[in-house]
Short mmCIF file of C-alpha atoms in Angstrom, two decimals:
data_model
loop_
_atom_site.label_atom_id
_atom_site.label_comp_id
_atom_site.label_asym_id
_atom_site.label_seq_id
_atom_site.Cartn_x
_atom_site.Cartn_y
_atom_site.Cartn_z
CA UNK T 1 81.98 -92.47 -68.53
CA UNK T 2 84.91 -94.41 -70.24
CA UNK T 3 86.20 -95.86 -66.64
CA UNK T 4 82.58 -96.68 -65.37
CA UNK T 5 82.39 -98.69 -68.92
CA UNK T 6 85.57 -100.01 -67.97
CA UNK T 7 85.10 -101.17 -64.88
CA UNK T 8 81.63 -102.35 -65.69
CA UNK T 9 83.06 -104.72 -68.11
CA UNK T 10 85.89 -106.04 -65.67
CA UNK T 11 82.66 -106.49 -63.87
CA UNK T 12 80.79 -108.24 -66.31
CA UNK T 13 83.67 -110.82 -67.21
CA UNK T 14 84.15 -111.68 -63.31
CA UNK T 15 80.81 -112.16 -62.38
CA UNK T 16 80.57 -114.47 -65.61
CA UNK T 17 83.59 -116.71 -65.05
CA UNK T 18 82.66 -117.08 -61.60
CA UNK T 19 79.44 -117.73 -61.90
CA UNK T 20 79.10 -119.27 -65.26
CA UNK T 21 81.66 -121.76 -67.22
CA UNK T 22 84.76 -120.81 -66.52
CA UNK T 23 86.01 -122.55 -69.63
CA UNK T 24 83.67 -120.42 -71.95
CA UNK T 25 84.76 -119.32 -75.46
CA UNK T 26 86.57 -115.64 -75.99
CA UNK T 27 83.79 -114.92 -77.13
CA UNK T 28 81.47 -115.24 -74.58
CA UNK T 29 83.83 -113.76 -72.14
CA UNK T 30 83.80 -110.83 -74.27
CA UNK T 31 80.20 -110.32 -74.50
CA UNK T 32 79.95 -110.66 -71.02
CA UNK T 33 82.72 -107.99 -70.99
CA UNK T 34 80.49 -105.95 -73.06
CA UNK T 35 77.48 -106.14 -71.79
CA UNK T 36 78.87 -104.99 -68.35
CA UNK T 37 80.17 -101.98 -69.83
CA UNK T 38 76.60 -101.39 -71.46
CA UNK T 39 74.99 -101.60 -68.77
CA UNK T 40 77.75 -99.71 -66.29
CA UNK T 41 77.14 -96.78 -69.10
CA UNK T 42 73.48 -96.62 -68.62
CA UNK T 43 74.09 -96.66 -65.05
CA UNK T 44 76.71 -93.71 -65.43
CA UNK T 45 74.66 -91.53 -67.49
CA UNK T 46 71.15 -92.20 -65.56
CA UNK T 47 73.46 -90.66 -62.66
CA UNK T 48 74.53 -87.91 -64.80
CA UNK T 49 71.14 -87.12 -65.66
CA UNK T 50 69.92 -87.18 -62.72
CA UNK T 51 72.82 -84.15 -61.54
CA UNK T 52 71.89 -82.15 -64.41
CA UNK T 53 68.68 -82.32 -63.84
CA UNK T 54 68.92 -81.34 -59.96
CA UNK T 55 71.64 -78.00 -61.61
CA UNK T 56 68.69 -77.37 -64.41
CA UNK T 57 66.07 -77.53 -61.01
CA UNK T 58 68.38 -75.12 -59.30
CA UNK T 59 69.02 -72.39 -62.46
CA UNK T 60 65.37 -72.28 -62.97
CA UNK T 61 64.80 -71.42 -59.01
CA UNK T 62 63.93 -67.31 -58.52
CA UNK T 63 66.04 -68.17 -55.65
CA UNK T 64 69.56 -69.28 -56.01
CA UNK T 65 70.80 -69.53 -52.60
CA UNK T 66 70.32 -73.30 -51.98
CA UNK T 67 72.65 -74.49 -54.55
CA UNK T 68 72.42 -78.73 -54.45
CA UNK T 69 75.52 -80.50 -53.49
CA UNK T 70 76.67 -82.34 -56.68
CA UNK T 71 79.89 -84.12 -57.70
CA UNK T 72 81.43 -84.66 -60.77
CA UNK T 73 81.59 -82.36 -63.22
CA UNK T 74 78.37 -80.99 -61.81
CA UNK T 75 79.72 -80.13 -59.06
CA UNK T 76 82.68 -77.93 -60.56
CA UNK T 77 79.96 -75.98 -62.86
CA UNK T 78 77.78 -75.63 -60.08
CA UNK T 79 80.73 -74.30 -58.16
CA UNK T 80 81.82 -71.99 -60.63
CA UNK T 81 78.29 -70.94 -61.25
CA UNK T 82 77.58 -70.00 -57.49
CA UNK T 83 81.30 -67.94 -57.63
CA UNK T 84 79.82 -65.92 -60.47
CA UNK T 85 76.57 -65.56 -59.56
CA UNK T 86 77.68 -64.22 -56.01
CA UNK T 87 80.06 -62.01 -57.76
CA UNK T 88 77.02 -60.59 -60.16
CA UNK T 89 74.69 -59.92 -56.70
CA UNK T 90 77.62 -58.22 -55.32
CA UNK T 91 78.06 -56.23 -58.71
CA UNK T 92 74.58 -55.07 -58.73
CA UNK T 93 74.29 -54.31 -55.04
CA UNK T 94 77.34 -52.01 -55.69
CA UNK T 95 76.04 -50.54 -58.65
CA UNK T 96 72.15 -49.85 -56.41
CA UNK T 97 74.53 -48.32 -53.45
CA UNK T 98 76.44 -46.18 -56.06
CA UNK T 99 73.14 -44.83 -57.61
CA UNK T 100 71.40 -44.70 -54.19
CA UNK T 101 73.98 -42.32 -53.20
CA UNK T 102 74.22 -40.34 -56.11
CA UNK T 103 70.27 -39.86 -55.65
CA UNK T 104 71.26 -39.11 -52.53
CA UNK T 105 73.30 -36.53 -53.46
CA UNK T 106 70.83 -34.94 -55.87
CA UNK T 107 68.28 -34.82 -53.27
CA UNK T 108 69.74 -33.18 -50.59
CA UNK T 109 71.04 -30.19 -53.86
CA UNK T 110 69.28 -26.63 -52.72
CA UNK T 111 68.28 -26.74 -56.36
CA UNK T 112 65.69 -28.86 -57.96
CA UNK T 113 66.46 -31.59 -60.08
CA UNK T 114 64.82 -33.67 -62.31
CA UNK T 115 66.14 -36.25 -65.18
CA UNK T 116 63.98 -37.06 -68.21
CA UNK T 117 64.07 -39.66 -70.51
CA UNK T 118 64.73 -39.21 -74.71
CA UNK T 119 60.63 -38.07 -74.88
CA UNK T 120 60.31 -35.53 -72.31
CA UNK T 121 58.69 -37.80 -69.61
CA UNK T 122 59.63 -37.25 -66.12
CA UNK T 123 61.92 -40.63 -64.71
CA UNK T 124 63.25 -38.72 -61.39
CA UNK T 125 62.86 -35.87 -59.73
CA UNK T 126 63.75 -34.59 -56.19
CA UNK T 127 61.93 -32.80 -53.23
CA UNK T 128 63.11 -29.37 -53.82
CA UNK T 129 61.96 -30.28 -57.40
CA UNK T 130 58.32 -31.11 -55.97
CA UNK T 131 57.70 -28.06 -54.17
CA UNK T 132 59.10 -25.48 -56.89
CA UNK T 133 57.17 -27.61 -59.64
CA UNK T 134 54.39 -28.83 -57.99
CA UNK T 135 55.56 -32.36 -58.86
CA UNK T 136 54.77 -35.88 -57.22
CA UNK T 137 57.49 -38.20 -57.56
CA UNK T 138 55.61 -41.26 -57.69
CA UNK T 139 52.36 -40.21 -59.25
CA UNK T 140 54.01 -37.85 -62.08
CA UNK T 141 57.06 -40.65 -62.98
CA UNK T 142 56.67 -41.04 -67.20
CA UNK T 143 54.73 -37.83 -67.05
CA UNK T 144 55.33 -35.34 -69.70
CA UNK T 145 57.25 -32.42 -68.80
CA UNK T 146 55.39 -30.18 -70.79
CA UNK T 147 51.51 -30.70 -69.57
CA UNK T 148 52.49 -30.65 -66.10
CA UNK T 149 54.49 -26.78 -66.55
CA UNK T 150 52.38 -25.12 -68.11
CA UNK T 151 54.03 -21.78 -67.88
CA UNK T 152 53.88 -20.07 -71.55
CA UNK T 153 57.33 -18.82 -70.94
CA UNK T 154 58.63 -22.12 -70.17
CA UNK T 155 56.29 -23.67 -72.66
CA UNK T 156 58.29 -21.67 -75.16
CA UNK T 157 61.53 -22.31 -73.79
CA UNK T 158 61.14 -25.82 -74.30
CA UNK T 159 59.19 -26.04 -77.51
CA UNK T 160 62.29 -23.69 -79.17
CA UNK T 161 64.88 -26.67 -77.70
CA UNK T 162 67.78 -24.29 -77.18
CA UNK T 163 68.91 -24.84 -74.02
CA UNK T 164 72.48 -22.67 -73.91
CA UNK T 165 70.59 -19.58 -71.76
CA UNK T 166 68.48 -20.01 -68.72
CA UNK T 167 65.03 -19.37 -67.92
CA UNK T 168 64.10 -16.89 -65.19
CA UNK T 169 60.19 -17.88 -64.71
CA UNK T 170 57.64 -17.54 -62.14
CA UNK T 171 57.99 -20.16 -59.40
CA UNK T 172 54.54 -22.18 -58.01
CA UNK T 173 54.49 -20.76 -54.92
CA UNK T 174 54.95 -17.07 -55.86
CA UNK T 175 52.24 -14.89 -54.52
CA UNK T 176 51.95 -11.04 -55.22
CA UNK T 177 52.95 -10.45 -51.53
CA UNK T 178 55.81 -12.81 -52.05
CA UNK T 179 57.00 -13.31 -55.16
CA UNK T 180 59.40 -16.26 -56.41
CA UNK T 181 60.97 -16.50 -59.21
CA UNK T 182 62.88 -19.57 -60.53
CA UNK T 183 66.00 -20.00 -63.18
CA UNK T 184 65.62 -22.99 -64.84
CA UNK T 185 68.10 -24.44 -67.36
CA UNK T 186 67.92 -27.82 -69.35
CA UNK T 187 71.00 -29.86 -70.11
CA UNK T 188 71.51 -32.64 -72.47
CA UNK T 189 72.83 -36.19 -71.91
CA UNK T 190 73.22 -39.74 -72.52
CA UNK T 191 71.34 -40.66 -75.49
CA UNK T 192 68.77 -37.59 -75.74
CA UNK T 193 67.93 -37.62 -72.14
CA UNK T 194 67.84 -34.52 -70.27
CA UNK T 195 68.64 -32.60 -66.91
CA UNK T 196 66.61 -30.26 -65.55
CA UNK T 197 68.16 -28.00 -62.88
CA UNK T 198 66.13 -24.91 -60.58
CA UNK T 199 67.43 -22.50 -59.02
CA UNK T 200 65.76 -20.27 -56.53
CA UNK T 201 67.05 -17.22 -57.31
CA UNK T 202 64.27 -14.65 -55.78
CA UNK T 203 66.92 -13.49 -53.46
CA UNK T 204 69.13 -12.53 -55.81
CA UNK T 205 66.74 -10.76 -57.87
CA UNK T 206 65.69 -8.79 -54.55
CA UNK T 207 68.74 -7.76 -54.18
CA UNK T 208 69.65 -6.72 -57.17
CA UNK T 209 66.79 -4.53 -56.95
CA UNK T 210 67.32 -3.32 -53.53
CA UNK T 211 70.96 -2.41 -55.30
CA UNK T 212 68.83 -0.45 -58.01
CA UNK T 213 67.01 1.52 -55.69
CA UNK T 214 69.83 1.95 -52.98
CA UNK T 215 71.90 3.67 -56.20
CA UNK T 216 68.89 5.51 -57.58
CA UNK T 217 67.91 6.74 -53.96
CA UNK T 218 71.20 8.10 -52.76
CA UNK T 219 71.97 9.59 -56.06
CA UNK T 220 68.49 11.87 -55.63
CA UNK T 221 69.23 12.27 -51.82
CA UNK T 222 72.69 13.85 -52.64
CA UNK T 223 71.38 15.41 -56.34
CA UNK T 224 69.12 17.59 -54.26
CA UNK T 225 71.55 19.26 -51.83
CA UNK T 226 74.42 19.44 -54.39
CA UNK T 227 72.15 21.68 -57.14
CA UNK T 228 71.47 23.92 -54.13
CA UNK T 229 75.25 24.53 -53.31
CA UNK T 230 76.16 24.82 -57.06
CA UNK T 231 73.17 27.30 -57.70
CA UNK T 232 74.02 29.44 -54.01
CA UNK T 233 77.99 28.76 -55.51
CA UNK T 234 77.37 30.41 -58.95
CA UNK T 235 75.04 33.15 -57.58
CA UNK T 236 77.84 34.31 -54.64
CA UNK T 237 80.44 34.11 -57.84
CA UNK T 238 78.20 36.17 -60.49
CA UNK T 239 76.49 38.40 -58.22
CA UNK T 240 77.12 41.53 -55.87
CA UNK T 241 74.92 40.85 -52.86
CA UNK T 242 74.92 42.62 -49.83
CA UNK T 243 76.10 41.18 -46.39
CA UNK T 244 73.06 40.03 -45.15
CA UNK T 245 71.91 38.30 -48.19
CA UNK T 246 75.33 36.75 -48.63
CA UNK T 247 74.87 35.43 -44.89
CA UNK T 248 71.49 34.24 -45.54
CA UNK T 249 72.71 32.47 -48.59
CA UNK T 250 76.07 30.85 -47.04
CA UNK T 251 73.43 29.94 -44.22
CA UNK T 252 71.09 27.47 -47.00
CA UNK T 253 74.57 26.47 -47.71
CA UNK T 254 75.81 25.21 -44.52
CA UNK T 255 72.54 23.38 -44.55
CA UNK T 256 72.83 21.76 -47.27
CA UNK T 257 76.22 20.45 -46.81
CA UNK T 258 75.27 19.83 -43.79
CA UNK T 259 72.37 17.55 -44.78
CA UNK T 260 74.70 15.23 -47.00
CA UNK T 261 77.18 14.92 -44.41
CA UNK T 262 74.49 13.57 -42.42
CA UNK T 263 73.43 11.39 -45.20
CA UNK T 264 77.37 9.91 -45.45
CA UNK T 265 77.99 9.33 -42.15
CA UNK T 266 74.32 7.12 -42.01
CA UNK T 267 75.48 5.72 -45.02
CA UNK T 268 78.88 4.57 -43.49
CA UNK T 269 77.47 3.41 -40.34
CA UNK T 270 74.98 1.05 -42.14
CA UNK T 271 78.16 0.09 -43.84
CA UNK T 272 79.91 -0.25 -40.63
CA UNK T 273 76.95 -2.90 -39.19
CA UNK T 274 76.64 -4.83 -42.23
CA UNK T 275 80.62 -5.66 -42.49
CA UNK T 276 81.74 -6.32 -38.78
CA UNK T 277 81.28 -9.15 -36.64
CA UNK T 278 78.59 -9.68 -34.41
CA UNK T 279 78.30 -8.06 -30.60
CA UNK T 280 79.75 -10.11 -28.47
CA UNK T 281 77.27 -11.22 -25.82
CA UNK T 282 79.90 -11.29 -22.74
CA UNK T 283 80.49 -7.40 -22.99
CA UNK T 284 77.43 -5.82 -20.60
CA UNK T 285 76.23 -2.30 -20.55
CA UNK T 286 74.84 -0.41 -17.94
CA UNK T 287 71.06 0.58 -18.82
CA UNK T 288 71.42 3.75 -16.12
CA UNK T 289 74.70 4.93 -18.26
CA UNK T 290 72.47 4.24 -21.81
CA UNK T 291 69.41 5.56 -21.23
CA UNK T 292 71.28 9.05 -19.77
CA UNK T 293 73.32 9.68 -22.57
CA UNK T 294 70.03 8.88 -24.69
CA UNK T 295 68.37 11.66 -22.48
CA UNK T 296 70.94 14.54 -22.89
CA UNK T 297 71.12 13.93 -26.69
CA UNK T 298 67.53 13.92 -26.89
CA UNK T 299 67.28 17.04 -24.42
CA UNK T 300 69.73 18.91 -26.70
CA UNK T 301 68.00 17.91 -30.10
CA UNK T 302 64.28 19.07 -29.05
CA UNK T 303 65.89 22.75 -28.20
CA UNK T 304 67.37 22.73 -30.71
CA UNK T 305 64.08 21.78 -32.79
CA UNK T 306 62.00 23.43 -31.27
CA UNK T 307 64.53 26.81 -30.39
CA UNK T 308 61.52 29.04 -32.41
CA UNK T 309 58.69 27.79 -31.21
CA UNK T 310 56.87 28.86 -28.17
CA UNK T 311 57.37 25.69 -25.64
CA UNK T 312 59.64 22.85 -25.90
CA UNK T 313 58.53 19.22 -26.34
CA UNK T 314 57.76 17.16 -22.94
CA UNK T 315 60.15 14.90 -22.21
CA UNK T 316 59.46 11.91 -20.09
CA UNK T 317 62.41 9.73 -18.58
CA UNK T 318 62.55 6.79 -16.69
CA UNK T 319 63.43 7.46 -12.74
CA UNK T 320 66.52 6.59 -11.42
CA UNK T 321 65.78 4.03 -9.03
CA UNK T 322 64.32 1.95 -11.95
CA UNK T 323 66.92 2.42 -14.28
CA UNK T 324 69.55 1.13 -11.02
CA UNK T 325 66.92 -1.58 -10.86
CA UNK T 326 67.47 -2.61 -14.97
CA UNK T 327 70.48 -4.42 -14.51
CA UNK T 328 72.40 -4.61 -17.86
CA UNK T 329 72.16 -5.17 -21.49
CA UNK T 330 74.85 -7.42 -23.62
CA UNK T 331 75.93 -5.98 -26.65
CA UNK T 332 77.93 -2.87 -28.16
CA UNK T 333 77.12 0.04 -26.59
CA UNK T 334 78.11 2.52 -29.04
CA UNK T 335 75.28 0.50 -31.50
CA UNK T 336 72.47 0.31 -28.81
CA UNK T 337 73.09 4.10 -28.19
CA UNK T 338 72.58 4.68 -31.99
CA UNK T 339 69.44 2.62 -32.16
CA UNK T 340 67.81 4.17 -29.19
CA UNK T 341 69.53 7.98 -30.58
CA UNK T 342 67.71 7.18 -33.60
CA UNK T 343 63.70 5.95 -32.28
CA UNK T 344 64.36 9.72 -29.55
CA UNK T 345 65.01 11.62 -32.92
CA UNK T 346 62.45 10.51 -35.31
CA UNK T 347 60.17 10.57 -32.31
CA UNK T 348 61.03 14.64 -31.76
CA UNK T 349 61.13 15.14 -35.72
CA UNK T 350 57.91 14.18 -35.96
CA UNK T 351 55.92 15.65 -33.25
CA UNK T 352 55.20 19.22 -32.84
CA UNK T 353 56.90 21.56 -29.93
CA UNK T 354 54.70 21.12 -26.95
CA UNK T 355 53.88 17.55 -28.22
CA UNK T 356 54.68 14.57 -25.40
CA UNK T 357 57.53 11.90 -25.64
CA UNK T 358 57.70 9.18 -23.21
CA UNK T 359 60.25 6.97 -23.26
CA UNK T 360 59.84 3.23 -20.63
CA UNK T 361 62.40 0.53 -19.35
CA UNK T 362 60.37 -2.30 -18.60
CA UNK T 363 61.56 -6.13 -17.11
CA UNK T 364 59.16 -8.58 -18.60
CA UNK T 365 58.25 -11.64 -16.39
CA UNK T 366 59.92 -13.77 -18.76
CA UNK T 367 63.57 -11.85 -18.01
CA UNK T 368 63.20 -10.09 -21.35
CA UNK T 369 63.24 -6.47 -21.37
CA UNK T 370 61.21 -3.77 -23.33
CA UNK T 371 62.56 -0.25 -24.21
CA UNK T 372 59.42 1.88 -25.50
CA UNK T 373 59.44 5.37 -27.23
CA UNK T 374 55.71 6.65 -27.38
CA UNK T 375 55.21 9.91 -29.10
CA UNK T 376 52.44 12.26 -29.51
CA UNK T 377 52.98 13.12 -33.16
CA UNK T 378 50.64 12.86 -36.21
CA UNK T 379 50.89 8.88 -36.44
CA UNK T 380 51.69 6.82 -39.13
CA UNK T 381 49.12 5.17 -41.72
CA UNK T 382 49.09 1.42 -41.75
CA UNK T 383 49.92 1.30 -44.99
CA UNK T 384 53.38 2.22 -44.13
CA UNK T 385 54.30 0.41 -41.07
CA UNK T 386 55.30 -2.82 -42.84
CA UNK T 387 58.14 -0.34 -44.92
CA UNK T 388 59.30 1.64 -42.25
CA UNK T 389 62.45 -0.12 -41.93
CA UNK T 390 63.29 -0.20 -45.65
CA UNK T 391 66.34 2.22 -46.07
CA UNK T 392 64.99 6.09 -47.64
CA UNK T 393 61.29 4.99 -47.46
CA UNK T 394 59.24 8.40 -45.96
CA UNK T 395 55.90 8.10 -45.42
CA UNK T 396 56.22 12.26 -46.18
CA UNK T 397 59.39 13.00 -47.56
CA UNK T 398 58.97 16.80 -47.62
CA UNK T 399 58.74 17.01 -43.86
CA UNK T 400 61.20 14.57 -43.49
CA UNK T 401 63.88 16.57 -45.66
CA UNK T 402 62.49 19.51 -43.57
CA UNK T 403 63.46 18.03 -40.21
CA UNK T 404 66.61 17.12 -41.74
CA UNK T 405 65.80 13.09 -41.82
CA UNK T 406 68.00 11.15 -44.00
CA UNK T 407 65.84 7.93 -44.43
CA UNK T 408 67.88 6.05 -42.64
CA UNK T 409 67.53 6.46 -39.32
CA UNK T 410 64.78 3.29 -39.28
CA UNK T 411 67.29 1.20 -40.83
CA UNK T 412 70.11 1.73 -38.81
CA UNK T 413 68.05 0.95 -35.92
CA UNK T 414 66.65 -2.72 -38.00
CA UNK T 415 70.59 -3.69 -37.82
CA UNK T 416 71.65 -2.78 -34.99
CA UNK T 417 68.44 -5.28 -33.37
CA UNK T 418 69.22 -7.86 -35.77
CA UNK T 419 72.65 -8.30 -34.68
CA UNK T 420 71.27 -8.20 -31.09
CA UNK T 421 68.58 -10.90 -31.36
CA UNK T 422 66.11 -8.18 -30.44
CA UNK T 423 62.69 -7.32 -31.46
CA UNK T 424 61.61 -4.01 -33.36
CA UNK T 425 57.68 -3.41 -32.81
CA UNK T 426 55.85 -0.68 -34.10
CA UNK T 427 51.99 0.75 -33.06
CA UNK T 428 50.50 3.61 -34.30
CA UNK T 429 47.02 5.19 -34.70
CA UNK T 430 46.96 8.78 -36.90
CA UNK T 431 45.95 11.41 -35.36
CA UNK T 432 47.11 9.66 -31.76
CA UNK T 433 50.81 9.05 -32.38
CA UNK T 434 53.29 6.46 -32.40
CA UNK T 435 55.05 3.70 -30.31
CA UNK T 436 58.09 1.83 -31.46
CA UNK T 437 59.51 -0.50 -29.09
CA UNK T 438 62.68 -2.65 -28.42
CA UNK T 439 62.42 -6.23 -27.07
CA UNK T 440 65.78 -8.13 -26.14
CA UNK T 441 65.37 -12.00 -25.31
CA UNK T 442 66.02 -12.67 -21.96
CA UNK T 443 69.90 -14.31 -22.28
CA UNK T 444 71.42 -10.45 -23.51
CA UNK T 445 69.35 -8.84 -19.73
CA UNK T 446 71.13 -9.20 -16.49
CA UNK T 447 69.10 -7.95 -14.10
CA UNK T 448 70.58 -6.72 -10.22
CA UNK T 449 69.53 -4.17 -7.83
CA UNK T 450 72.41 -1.80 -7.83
CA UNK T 451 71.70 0.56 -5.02
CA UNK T 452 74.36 3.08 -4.83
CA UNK T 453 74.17 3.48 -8.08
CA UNK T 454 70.61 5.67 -8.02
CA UNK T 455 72.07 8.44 -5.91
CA UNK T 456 74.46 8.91 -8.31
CA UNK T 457 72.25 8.90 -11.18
CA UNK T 458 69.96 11.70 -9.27
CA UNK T 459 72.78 13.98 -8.87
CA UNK T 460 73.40 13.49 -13.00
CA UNK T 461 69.84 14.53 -13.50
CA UNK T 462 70.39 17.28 -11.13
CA UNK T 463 73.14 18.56 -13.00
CA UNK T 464 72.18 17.79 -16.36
#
């Protein structure tokens, strides 16, 4: 401002000496001086208004991006002003990516999540959150907590406002046929907020049960055996018997100890399947070989079942030229053998001496293939078909303990498909017998017409 005054009046007193009198008083000059300068300083500060105004034009703007082109002073604070204000956007933008990814983060958690604000009103939750809760993120944000879980347990959980335990509650989804349960813990921050974490933990608590009942099971499967021996034990140790009685009582014995040594060595090879790796599905075995070792063990246990009774049971194999014709199976053959071991005996267990067992290879269309025991024992209630596999269920556990069943059998035979990406199916009408059937997917069957090998097989069955 002070040079444009200057100047102005330099102006002012040239244009008046050449213009006017030259030889015109100091004084004159000097007004003319002066009133240059006034009027260079209106000129100056109508200009500087005018830049203001266009910055004041562009602050007020939603949009800041066209910043006007100014010089001056101006023009530095509008300079400066863009610097910072591209520095703020780039601020914020950071801080939105660092919360969009820790959102991020909290929605893809397992466990459900949600954040509430000093009063108990929902401000986030995520998905998992939703479904366990019953939530909608947008329609339930600023919601209470507390009217939309109306679980009395929680409801108390919350009202008492100690938050150091969990909660183990009923989830939204449980149904009596499948129950869920949820542990749900609140935790305090920021200034009275809160977190809200869920945990599905129905598993768990399934587990824990199945641990329960595995415990309580095995310790009456082995009570029962082990007060036999101890009361046969003290009764050969207190009292004179004779020979035949002592024979007759070692015999129970030998049962007995028999029966638990049955029980361990199911109980190990469920162990066994549960800890190794899985079949590999490069090592093939011969369905001819399987299904005649499954025949001479099943041959051997139904005389040896049925070694009082008037007629043995009717056993029914698959010929030889179809079994050349199965082709192979991928897995561990020592585990198929005990599945297939296991559907033979309960099938013989179960059905009465002169009863029928059949026992089918089939190819399916699709290149899967189908191994079927069909029995004609008692049959099985539908009641109990959906806990069959379930390790010591019995749908009669006094015949079972008299055919010298474990409970296991069933369950061995559930792992054993499991690791083999096979199928276990199971029909059954009472009074009309049983079915249960083995489906492996088409990539564990190689199928190939193996010629020479069904003479071979017939001369096996001849001797056998």
């Amino acid at each position: 401002m002070l040079a444009s005054q200057m100047a102005g009046a330099l102006l002012g007193w040239w244009l008046w000496t050449w213009f006017g009198d030259a030889r015109a008083s100091a004084a004159a000059q000097g007004v003319a001086a002066l009133s240059g300068a006034f009027v260079a300083g209106w000129i100056w500060w109508l200009a500087d208004s005018w830049n203001a105004m266009r910055l004041l034009s562009w602050l007020r703007q939603s949009e800041l991006t066209n910043a006007p082109d100014l010089n001056g002073i101006w023009g530095e604070a509008s300079v400066r002003m863009r610097r910072w204000l591209r520095q703020s956007v780039q601020q914020v933008q950071q801080g939105d990516q660092r919360l969009n990814d820790i959102l991020s983060a909290l929605q893809a958690s397992p466990n459900g999540v949600v954040l509430l604000d000093a009063e108990g009103r929902i401000e986030w939750c995520n998905q998992i959150a939703e479904r366990q809760f019953g939530f909608d993120a947008q329609r339930d944000v600023l919601q209470s907590l507390g009217n939309l879980v109306r679980d009395p347990e929680f409801s108390a959980y919350y009202a008492a406002q100690d938050f150091s335990r969990d909660l183990v509650m009923q989830g939204r989804e449980s149904t009596p046929s499948r129950p869920v349960r949820l542990s749900v813990q609140l935790y305090g921050y920021g200034e009275g907020r809160k977190l809200l974490l869920a945990r599905d933990v129905t598993a768990l608590e399934q587990a824990e049960a199945m641990r329960r009942d595995f415990v309580a099971n095995v310790s009456h499967e082995i009570r029962t055996p082990l007060t036999v021996l101890v009361g046969f034990v003290e009764t050969l140790q207190t009292l004179p018997l004779e020979p035949e009685e002592r024979n007759r009582y070692l015999g129970l014995m030998a049962q007995q100890a028999e029966r638990m040594q049955h029980l361990v060595e199911d109980l190990l090879a469920l162990s066994r399947l549960e800890g190794s790796p899985l079949p590999s599905a490069n090592e093939w075995v011969s369905v001819s070989h399987l299904m005649q070792r499954c025949e001479n063990e099943a041959r051997g246990l139904s005389a040896m079942l049925t070694r009082k009774q008037a007629q043995p049971h009717a056993l029914s194999f698959p010929p030889a030229d179809v079994l050349a014709e199965a082709g192979e199976v991928a897995g561990a053959s020592a585990e198929l053998q005990s599945a297939f071991s296991n559907l033979l005996a309960n099938a013989m267990r179960y059905t009465p001496a002169g009863g029928r067992i059949e026992v089918t290879w089939q190819t399916q269309p699709d290149g899967s293939a189908r191994f079927a025991v069909k029995d004609s024992g008692p049959g099985i209630d539908p009641k109990h078909l959906a806990r069959l596999t379930e390790r010591f269920y019995r749908v009669d556990r006094s015949r079972s303990r008299d055919t010298g069943g474990t409970g296991l059998g069933l369950a061995i035979v559930k792992h054993v498909l499991q690791r083999h990406g096979a199928k276990l199916g199971i029909a059954s009408t009472p009074g009309q017998g049983s079915e249960f059937s083995v489906t492996f997917p088409a990539s564990r069957i190689r199928v190939g017409t193996v010629a020479a090998q069904a003479p071979a097989l017939r001369a096996e069955r001849r001797a056998a």
